Coordinates of C-alpha atoms and ligand atoms in Angstrom, one line a residue:
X1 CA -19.8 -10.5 -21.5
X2 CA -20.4 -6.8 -22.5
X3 CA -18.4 -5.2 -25.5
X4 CA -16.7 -2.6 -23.1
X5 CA -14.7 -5.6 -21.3
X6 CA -14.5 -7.6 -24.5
X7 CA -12.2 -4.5 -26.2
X8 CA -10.6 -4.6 -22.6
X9 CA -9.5 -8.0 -22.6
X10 CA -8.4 -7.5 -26.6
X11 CA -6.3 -4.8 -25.4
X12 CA -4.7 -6.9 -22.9
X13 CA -4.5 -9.8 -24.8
X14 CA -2.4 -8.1 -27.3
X15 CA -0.2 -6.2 -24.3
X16 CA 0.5 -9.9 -23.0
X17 CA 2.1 -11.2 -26.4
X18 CA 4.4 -8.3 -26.5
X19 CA 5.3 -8.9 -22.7
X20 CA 5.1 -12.2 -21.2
X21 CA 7.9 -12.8 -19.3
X22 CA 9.4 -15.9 -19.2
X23 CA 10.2 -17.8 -15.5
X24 CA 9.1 -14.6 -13.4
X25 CA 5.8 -15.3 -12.0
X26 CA 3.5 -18.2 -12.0
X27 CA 2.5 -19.6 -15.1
X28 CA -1.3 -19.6 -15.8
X29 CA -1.8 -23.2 -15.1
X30 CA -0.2 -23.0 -11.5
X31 CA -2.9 -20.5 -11.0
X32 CA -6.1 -21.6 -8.8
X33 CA -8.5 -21.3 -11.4
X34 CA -8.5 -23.1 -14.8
X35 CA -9.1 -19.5 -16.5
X36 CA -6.1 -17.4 -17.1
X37 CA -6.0 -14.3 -14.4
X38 CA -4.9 -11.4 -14.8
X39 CA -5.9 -10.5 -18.3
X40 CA -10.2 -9.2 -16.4
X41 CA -10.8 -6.0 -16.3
X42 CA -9.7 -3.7 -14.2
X43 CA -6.6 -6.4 -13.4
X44 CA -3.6 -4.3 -12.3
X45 CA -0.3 -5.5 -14.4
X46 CA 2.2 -3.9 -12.5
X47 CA 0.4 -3.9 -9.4
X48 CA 0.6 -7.4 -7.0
X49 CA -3.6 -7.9 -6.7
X50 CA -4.1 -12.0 -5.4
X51 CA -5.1 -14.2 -8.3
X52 CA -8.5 -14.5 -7.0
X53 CA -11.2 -13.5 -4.1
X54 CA -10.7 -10.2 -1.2
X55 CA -7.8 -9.2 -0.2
X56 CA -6.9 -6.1 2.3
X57 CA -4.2 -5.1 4.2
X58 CA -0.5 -6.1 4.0
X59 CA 0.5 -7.8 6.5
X60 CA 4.1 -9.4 7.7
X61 CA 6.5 -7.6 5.5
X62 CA 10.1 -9.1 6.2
X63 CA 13.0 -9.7 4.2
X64 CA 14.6 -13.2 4.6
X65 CA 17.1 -15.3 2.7
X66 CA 16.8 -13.6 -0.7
X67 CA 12.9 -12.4 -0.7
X68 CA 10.3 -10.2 0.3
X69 CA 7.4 -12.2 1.8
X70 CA 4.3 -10.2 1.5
X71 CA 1.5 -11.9 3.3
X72 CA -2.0 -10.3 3.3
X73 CA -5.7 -10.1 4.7
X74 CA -7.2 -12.6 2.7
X75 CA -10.4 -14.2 2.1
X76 CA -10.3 -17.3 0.4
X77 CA -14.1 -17.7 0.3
X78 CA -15.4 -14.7 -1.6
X79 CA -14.8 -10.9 -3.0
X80 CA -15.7 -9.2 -0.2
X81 CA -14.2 -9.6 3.4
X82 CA -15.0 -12.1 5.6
X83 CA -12.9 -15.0 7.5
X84 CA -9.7 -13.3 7.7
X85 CA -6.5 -15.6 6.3
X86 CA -3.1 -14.5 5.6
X87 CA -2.5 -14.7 1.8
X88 CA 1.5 -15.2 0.6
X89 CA 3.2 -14.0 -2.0
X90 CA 6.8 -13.8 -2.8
X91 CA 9.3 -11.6 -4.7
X92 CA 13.6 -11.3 -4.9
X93 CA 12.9 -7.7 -6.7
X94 CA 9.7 -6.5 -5.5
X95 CA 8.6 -5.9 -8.8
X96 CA 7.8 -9.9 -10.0
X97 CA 5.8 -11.7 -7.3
X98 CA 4.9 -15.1 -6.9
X99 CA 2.1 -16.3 -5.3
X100 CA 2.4 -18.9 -2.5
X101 CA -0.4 -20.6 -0.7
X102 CA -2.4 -19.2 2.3
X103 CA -0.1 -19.0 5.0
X104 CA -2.4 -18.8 8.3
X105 CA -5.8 -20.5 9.0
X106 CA -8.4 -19.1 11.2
X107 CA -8.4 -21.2 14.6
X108 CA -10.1 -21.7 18.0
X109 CA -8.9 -18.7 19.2
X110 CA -10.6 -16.2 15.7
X111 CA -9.8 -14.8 12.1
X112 CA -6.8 -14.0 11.9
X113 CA -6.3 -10.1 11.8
X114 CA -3.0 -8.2 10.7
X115 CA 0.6 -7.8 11.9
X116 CA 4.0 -8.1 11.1
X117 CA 6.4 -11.1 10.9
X118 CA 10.3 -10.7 12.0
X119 CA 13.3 -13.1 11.5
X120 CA 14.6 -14.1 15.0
X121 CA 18.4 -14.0 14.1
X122 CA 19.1 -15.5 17.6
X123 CA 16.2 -17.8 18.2
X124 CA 15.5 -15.4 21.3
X125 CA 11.7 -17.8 21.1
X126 CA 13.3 -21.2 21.3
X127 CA 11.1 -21.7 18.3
X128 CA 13.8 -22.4 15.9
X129 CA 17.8 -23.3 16.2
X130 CA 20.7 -21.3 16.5
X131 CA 21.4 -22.8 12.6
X132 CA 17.8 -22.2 11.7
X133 CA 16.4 -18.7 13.1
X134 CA 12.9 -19.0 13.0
X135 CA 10.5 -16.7 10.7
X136 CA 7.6 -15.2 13.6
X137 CA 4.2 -14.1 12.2
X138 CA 3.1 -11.7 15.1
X139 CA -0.8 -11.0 14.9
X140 CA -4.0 -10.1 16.0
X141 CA -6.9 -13.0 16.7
X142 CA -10.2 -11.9 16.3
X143 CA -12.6 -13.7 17.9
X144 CA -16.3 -13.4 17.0
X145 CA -17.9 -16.3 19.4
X146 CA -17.2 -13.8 21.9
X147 CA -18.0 -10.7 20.1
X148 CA -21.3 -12.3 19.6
X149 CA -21.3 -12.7 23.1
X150 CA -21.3 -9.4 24.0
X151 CA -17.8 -9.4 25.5
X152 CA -15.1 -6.6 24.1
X153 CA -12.1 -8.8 24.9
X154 CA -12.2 -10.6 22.1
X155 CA -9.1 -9.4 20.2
X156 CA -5.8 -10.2 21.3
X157 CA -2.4 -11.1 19.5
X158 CA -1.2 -14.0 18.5
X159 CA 2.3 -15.8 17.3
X160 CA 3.3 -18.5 14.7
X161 CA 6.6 -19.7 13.4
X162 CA 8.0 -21.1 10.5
X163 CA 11.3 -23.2 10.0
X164 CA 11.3 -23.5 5.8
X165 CA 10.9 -19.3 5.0
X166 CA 7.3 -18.6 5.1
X167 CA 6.4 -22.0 3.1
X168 CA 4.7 -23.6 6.5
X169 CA 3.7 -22.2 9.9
X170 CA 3.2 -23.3 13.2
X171 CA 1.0 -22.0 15.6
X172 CA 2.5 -21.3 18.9
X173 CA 0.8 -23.5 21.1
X174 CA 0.0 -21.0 24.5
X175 CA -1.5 -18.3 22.1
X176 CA -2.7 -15.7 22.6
X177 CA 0.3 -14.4 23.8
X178 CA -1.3 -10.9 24.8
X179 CA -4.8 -11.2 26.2
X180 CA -7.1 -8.5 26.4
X181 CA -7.1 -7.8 30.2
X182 CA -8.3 -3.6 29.6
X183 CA -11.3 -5.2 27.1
X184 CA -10.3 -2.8 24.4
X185 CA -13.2 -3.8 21.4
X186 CA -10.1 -2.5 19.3
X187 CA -7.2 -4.0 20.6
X188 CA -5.1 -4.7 17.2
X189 CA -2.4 -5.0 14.3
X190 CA 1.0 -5.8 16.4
X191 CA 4.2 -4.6 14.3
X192 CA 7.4 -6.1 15.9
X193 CA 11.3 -5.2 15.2
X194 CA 13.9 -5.7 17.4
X195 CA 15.5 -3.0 19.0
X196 CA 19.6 -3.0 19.1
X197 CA 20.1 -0.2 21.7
X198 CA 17.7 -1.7 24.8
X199 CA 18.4 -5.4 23.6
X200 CA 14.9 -6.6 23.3
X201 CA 11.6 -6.9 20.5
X202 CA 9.4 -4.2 20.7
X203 CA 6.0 -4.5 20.0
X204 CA 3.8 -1.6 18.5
X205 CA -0.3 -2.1 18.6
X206 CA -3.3 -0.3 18.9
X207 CA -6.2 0.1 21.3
X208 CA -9.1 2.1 19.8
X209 CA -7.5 5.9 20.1
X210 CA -4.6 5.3 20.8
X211 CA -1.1 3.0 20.1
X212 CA 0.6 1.2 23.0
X213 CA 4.4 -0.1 23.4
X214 CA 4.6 -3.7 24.5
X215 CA 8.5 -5.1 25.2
X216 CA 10.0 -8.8 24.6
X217 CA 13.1 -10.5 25.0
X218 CA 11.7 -14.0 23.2
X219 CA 8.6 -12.9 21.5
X220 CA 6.3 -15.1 23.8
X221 CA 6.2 -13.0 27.2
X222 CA 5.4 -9.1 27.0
X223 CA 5.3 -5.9 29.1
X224 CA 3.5 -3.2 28.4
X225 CA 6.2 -0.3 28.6
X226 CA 3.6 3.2 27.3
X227 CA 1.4 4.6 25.0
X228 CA 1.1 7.2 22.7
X229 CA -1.5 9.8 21.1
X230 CA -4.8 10.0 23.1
X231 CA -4.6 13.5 22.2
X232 CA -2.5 13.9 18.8
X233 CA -3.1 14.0 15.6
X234 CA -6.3 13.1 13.5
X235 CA -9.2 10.9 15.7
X236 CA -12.2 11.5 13.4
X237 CA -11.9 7.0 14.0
X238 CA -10.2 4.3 15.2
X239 CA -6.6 3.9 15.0
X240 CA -5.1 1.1 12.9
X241 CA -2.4 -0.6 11.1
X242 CA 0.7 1.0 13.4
X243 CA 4.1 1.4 12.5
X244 CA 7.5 2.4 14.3
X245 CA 10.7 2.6 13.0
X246 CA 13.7 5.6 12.8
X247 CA 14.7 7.2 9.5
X248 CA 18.2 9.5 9.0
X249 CA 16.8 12.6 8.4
X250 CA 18.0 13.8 4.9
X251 CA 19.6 10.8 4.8
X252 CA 22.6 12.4 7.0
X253 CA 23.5 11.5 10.7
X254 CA 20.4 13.0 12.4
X255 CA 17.9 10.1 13.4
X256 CA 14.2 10.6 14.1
X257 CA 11.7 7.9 15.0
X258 CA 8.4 7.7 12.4
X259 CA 4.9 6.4 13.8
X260 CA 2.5 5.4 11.0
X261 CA -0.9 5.2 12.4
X262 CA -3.4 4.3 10.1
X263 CA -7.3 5.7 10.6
X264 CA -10.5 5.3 9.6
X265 CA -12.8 6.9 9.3
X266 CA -11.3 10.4 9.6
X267 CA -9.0 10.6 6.3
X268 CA -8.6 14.3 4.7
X269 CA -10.2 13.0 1.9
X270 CA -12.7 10.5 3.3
X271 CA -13.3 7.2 4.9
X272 CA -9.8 5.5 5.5
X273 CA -6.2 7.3 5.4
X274 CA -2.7 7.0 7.0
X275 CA -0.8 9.8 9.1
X276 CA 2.7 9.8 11.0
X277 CA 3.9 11.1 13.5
X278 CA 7.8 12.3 13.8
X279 CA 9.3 12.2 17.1
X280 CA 11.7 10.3 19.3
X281 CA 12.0 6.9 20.9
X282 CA 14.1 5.9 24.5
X283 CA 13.6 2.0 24.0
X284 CA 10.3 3.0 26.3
X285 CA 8.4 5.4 25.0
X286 CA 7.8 6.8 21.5
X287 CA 7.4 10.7 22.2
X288 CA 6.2 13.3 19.7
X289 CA 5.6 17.3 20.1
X290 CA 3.7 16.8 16.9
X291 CA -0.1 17.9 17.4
X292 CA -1.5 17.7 13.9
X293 CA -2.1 15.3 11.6
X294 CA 0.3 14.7 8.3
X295 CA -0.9 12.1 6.4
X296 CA 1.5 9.9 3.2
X297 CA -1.0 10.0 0.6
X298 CA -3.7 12.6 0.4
X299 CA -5.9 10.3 -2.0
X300 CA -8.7 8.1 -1.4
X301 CA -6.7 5.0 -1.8
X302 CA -4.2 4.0 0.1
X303 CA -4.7 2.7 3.2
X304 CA -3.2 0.0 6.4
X305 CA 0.3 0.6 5.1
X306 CA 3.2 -0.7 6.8
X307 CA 7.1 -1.0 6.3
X308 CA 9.4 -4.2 5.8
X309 CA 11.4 -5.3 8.4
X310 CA 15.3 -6.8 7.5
X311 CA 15.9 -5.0 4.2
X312 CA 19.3 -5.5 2.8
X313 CA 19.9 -2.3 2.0
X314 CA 18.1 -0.5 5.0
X315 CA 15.8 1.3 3.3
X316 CA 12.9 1.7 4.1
X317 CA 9.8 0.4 1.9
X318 CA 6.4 0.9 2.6
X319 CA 3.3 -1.0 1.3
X320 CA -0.4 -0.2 1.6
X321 CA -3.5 -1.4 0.6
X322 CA -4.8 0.5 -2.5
X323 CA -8.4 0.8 -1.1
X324 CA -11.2 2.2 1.3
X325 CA -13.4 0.6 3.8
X326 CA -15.9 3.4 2.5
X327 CA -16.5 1.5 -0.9
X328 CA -13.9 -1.7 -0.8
X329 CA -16.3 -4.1 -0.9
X330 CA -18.3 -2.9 -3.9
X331 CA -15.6 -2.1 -6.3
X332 CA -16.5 -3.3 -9.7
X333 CA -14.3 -6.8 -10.7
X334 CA -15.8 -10.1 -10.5
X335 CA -13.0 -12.4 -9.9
X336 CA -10.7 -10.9 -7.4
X337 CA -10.7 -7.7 -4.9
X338 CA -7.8 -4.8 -4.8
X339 CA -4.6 -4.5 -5.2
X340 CA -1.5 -3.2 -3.2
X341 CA 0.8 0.2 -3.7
X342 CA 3.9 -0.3 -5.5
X343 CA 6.5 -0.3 -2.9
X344 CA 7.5 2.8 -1.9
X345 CA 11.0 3.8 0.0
X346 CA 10.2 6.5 2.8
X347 CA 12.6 9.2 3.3
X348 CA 12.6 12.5 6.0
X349 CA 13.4 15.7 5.0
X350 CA 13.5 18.6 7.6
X351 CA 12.5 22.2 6.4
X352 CA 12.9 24.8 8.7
X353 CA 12.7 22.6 11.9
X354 CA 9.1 21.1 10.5
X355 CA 10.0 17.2 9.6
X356 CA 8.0 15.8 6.7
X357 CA 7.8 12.2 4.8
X358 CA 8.3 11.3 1.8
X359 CA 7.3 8.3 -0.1
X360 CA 8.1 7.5 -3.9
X361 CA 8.4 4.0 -5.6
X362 CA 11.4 2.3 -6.0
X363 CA 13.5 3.3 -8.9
X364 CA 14.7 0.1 -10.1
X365 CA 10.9 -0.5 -11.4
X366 CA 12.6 1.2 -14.7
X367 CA 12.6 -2.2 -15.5
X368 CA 9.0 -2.5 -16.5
X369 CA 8.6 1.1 -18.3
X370 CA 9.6 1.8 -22.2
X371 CA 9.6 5.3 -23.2
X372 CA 7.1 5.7 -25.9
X373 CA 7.3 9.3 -25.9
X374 CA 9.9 11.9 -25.1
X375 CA 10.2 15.7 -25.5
X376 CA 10.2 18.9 -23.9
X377 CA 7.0 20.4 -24.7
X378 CA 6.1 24.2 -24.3
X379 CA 2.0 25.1 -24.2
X380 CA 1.4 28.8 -24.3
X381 CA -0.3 30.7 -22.0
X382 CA -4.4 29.9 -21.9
X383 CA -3.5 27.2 -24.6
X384 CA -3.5 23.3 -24.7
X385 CA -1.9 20.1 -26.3
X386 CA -3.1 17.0 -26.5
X387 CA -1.4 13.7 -26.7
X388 CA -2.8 10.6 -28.2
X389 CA -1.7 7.0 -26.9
X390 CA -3.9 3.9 -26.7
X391 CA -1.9 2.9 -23.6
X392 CA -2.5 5.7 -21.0
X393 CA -4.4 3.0 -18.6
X394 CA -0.9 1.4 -18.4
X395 CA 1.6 3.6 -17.9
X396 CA 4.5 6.4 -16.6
X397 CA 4.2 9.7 -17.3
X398 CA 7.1 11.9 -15.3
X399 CA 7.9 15.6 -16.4
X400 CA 9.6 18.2 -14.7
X401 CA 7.7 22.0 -14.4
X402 CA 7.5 25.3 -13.0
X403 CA 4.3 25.9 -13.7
X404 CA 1.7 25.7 -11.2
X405 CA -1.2 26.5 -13.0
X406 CA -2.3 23.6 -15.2
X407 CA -4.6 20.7 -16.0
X408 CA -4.5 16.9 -17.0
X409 CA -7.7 15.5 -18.6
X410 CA -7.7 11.6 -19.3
X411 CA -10.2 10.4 -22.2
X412 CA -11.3 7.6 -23.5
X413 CA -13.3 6.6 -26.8
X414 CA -16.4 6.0 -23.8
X415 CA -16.6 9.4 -23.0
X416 CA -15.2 9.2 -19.6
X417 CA -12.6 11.8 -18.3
X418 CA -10.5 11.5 -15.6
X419 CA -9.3 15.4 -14.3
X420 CA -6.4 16.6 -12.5
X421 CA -5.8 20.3 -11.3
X422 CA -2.6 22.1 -10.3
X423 CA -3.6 25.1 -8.7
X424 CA -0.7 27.1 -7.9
X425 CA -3.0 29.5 -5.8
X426 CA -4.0 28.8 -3.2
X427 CA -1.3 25.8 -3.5
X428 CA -3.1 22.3 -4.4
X429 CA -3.3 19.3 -6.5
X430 CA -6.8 18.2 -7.3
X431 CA -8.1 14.7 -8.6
X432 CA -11.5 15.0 -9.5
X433 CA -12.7 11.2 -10.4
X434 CA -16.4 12.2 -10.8
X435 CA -16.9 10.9 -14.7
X436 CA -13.6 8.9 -14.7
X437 CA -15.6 5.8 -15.7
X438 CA -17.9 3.4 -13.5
X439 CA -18.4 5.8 -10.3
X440 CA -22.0 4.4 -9.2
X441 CA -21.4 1.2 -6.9
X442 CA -20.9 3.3 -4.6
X443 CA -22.4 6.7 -3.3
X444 CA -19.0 7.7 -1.5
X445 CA -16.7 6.6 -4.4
X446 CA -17.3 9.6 -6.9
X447 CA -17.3 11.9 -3.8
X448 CA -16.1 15.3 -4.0
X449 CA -12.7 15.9 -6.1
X450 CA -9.8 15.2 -4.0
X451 CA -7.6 17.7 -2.6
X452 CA -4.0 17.9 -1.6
X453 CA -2.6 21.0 -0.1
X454 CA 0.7 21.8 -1.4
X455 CA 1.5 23.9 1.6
X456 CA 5.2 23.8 1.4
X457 CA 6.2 22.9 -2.4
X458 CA 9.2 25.1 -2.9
X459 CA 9.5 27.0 -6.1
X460 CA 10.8 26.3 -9.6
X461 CA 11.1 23.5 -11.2
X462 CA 9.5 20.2 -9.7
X463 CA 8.9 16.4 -11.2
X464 CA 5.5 15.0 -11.6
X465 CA 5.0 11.2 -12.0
X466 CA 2.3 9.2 -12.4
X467 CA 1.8 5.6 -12.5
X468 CA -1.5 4.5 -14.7
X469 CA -2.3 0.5 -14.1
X470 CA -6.1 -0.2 -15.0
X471 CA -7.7 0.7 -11.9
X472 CA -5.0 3.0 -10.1
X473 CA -3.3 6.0 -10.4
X474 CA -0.6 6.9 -8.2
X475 CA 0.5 10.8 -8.3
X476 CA 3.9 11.8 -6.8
X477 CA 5.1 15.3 -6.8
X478 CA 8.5 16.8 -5.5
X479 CA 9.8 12.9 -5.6
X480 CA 7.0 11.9 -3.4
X481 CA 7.2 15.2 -1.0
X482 CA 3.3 15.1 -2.0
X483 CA 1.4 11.8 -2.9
X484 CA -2.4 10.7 -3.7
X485 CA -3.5 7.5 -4.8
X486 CA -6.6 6.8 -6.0
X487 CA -8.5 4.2 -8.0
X488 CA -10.1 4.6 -10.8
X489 CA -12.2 2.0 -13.0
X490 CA -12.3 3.4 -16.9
X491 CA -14.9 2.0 -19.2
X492 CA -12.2 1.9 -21.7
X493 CA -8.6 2.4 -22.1
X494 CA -7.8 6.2 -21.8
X495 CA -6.5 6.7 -24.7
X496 CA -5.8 10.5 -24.8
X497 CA -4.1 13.4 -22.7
X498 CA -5.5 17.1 -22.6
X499 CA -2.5 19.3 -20.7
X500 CA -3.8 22.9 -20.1
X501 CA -2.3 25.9 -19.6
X502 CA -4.1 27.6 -17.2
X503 CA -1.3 30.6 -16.5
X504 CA -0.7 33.5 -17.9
X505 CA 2.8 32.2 -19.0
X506 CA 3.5 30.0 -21.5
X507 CA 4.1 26.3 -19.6
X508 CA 7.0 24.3 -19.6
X509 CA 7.1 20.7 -19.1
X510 CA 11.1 19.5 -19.4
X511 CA 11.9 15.8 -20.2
X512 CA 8.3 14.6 -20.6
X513 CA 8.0 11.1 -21.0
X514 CA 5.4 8.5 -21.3
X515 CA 6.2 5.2 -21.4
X516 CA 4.4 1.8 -21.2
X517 CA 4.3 -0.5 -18.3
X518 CA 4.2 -3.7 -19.1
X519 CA 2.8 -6.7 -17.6
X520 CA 4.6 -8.3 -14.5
X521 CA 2.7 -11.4 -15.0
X522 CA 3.1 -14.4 -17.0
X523 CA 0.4 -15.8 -18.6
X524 CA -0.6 -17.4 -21.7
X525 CA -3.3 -15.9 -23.9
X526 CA -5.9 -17.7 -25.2
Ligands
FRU1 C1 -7.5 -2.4 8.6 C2 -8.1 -3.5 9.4 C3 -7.2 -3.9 10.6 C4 -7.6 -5.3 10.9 C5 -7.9 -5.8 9.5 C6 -9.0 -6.9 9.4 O1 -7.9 -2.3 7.3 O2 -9.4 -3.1 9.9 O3 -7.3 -3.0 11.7 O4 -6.6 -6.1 11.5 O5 -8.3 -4.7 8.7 O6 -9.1 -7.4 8.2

C-alpha cells in the first residue's frame, strides 16, 4: 500500500473513533468481506456507496411501512458493470442505510436493467392480499442472447413482487409484461405511480429519442396511451432513466407536471446529464411548450436520477447516481464503484412565467454536521483569506454573499488544488478539477473546467453550500436554484481554503460555517 492511502486511512481511522455510531448501520462483521469497508480511500462517509463491487443507477425508490428501499444497478461480480442485479439498501431517515441483500437475479428472460418499484395499496395485481398490498419492482429485461443475435427487440419490461417489504421477490411468472413489438434497441427504465384522477398505474419508459406513456389498472396488462419529445429538448444521445410526477409550484395551489429525462451522451458539461421538462399531464398525455433543454445539475456527476414514490410527507426526493458513463468504469477505488447523491427534495419556482427546478438536500441531514467554524468574514477588494482545517475532504461549508466575483481554491499537503470560480460577469459558476488530485485514468475526466450559467440568479445576498465527502463535491447555490456535482479523487485530505476576492469591493460572506461530516457508517477500526 502507498503512503498517500496509508495517511488516508489514518485520517479515517481516527474520524471513525470520534463517530461510530452505535445500532445505525451494519456492523463491520455483517459486512460481505472479512475487511472493514468503508474506511479505503476515496470511501464516501455520508454518501450511501455499496459495501463492495459496481454499482450505477438507482433504481425502485418507494417508501413503505417505515423505510426508504433504495435498490440499485448492481454488479455483484466485479468493479466495473457487467450482469446487471438490483442491489438493496434500506434507511427510516435517509441519512443511515442499511445494506440488504441483492434483491433481483438476472434470468431467462436478461440482466436486469432499471425501474421503479410501487406499493399496490389495493392489490390491483392480485399479487398480494387486501391485508398484505404487494411491493411491485417494475423493470427493464435486457437480453443479450438476442442482442448477440442481431435482433433489436431484446429489451422489454419486466415485474416482480414481494410480500415481506423488499426482503424477497418473486418474479411474475408471464414476464415480460411489455414486449418489444416496434424493436426499439433502446426500449428502457419503466417508472410507475398510480394516478388518482384517471384511476389507473401509469407507466413512464423510454424508446431511444424519445419517452412513451403506457396505462394499467393491475400492473400486468398495458396500453400504450402517447409519447413525448422527439423534438424537445437536448438529443446529443439516448434518452434514459425517465421520470413523471407533478410539483405545486412555489409550493402554493398551482400544479405543474415535471418530466426528468436523463441523457447521454449530450450533457452541458459532457458525457451523461439529466434535464426536465415542465409541462402538463391529462392522465394521457404528458404535454410541454418547453423547447430547450434545463438540466438539475450542471456538473459532471450526477446522472439516472429518479424520485421516490409514497413519501410520507409528499415531498419530493430525488436520487442520482454520482457518476458518468464517460469515465465510470475507471474511477480510481479498488474495492467498490460510486456512490449515490444525497437525497435531494425538488421544488418549482416560477419567475416571470419561465418554470425552473430546484433540488437541495434534505435539511434534516444537520444531524451529521458539527460546526467547526463560524463567523462572518469580510476580504477586501483584490485581497484573500485562507482557512486551515485538516477535514475539508469531509465536510459543509454554507455562507451567504453578494458578491459575485470570487474564488475557492482547495489544497492539500500533495500539491493538488481543487478551483472554483464565481464570475459575476458574464453570470457563471466554474469547477475546474484539472489538478484536483488523480485526473489521469481517464482522458475525459479532467476535461475542460465545468461551467454553470447563472442566467437568472437574482441579486443580493445568496447561500452557497457545499458538501465535501472524499470523492464528491456537491455545490448548491440559491438553495439549489443552481446545482453541480462532481467527483473529485484528492491525493490527500484538502486540508486548506484560499477565498479570493476578485471584485473591486470588499467581499462579504455572512454566517460562514464549516463544519464536519461525520461518518454514517459503523465500523470498527482496526
Ligand atoms: C443508465 C442506464 C439505463 C440502464 C442501466 C443499465 O445509466 O444505461 O438506461 O437501464 O443504466 O445498467
Amino acid at each position: 500500500m502507498g503512503r498517500i492511502n496509508t495517511i488516508f486511512i489514518c485520517l479515517i481511522l481516527v474520524l471513525g473513533m470520534n463517530s461510530c455510531k452505535e445500532g445505525r448501520t451494519p456492523k463491520a462483521e455483517e459486512l460481505p468481506q472479512e475487511v472493514n469497508r468503508y474506511v479505503e480511500p476515496y470511501r464516501p462517509q455520508f454518501h450511501y456507496s455499496p459495501p463492495e463491487k459496481w454499482m450505477n443507477d438507482p433504481n425502485g425508490l418507494v417508501y413503505h411501512e417505515g423505510v426508504y428501499h433504495l435498490f440499485y444497478q448492481y454488479y455483484p461480480g466485479g468493479i466495473v458493470w457487467g450482469p446487471m442485479h438490483w442491489g438493496h439498501a434500506v434507511s427510516k431517515d435517509l441519512v443511515y442505510w442499511e445494506h440488504r441483500p441483492v434483491a433481483l437475479y438476472p434470468d431467462e428472460n436478461g440482466y436486469i436493467f432499471s425501474g421503479s418499484a410501487v406499493v399496490d395499496h389495493q392489490n390491483s395485481s392480485g399479487l398480494g392480499t387486501a391485508d398484505k398490498p404487494p411491493l411491485v419492482a417494475v423493470f427493464t429485461y435486457h437480453n443479450t442472447d438476442l442482442e448477440k443475435a442481431g435482433q433489436t427487440d431484446f429489451q422489454t419490461q419486466g415485474i416482480a413482487y414481494s410480500l415481506d417489504n423488499g426482503q424477497s421477490w418473486i418474479k411474475y411468472h408471464d414476464n415480460p409484461v411489455i414486449p418489444n413489438t416496434e424493436g426499439y434497441k433502446d426500449f428502457r427504465d419503466p417508472k410507475v405511480f398510480w394516478h388518482e384522477e384517471s384511476g389507473k398505474w401509469i407507466m413512464v419508459l423510454v424508446a431511444g429519442d424519445h419517452a412513451q406513456l403506457y396505462g394499467s389498472a393491475d400492473l400486468k396488462s398495458w396500453e400504450y396511451l402517447s409519447s413525448f419529445g422527439k423534438e424537445q429538448g437536448a438529443h446529443g444521445g439516448v434518452w434514459e432513466c425517465p421520470d413523471l410526477f407533478p410539483l405545486k409550484v412555489d409550493d402554493q395551489g398551482q400544479e405543474k407536471w415535471v418530466m426528468i429525462i436523463s441523457i447521454n451522451p449530450g450533457a452541458p458539461n459532457g458525457g451523461s446529464g439529466t434535464q426536465y421538462f415542465i409541462g402538463d399531464f391529462d392522465g394521457t398525455t404528458f404535454s410541454s411548450g418547453q423547447e430547450d433543454a434545463r438540466w438539475i445539475d450542471w456538473g459532471t456527476d450526477n446522472y439516472a436520477g429518479v424520485t421516490y414514490n409514497d413519501v410520507p410527507t409528499g415531498e419530493r426526493i430525488f436520487i442520482g447516481w454520482m457518476s458518468n458513463w464517460d469515465y465510470a468504469n475507471e474511477t480510481p477505488t479498488e474495492a467498490w464503484r460510486s456512490a449515490m447523491t444525497l437525497p435531494r427534495k425538488l421544488r418549482l419556482k416560477q419567475n416571470a412565467g419561465v418554470y425552473t427546478l430546484a433540488n437541495y438536500p434534505l435539511t434534516d441531514l444537520g444531524t451529521i454536521f458539527k460546526s467547526e467554524i463560524r463567523k462572518d468574514l469580510t476580504i477586501p477588494a483584490g485581497g484573500s483569506e485562507s482557512l486551515d482545517f485538516d477535514h475539508f475532504s469531509q465536510s459543509q461549508i454554507r455562507f451567504r454573499t453578494s458578491g459575485r466575483d470570487f474564488g475557492l481554491a482547495f489544497t492539500n499537503e500533495q500539491g493538488d488544488t481543487l478551483r472554483m470560480r464565481m464570475e459575476g460577469k458574464p453570470g457563471r459558476f466554474v469547477l475546474d478539477r484539472r489538478a484536483s488530485g488523480k485526473t489521469d485514468f481517464d482522458p475525459d475526466f479532467a476535461g475542460d473546467p465545468q461551467v454553470m450559467p447563472l442566467t437568472a440568479l437574482q441579486d443580493g445576498a445568496v447561500g452557497f453550500r457545499l458538501l465535501m465527502d472524499w470523492s464528491s463535491v456537491e455545490i448548491f447555490i440559491d438553495e439549489g436554484s443552481y446545482a453541480m456535482t462532481s467527483q473529485v479523487f484528492p491525493n490527500g485530505h484538502y486540508t486548506q481554503l484560499l477565498l479570493e476576492n476578485a471584485g473591486a469591493e470588499p467581499l462579504l460572506l455572512e454566517d460562514l460555517d464549516v463544519s464536519r461530516a461525520e461518518t454514517i457508517w459503523d465500523y470498527t477500526p482496526e
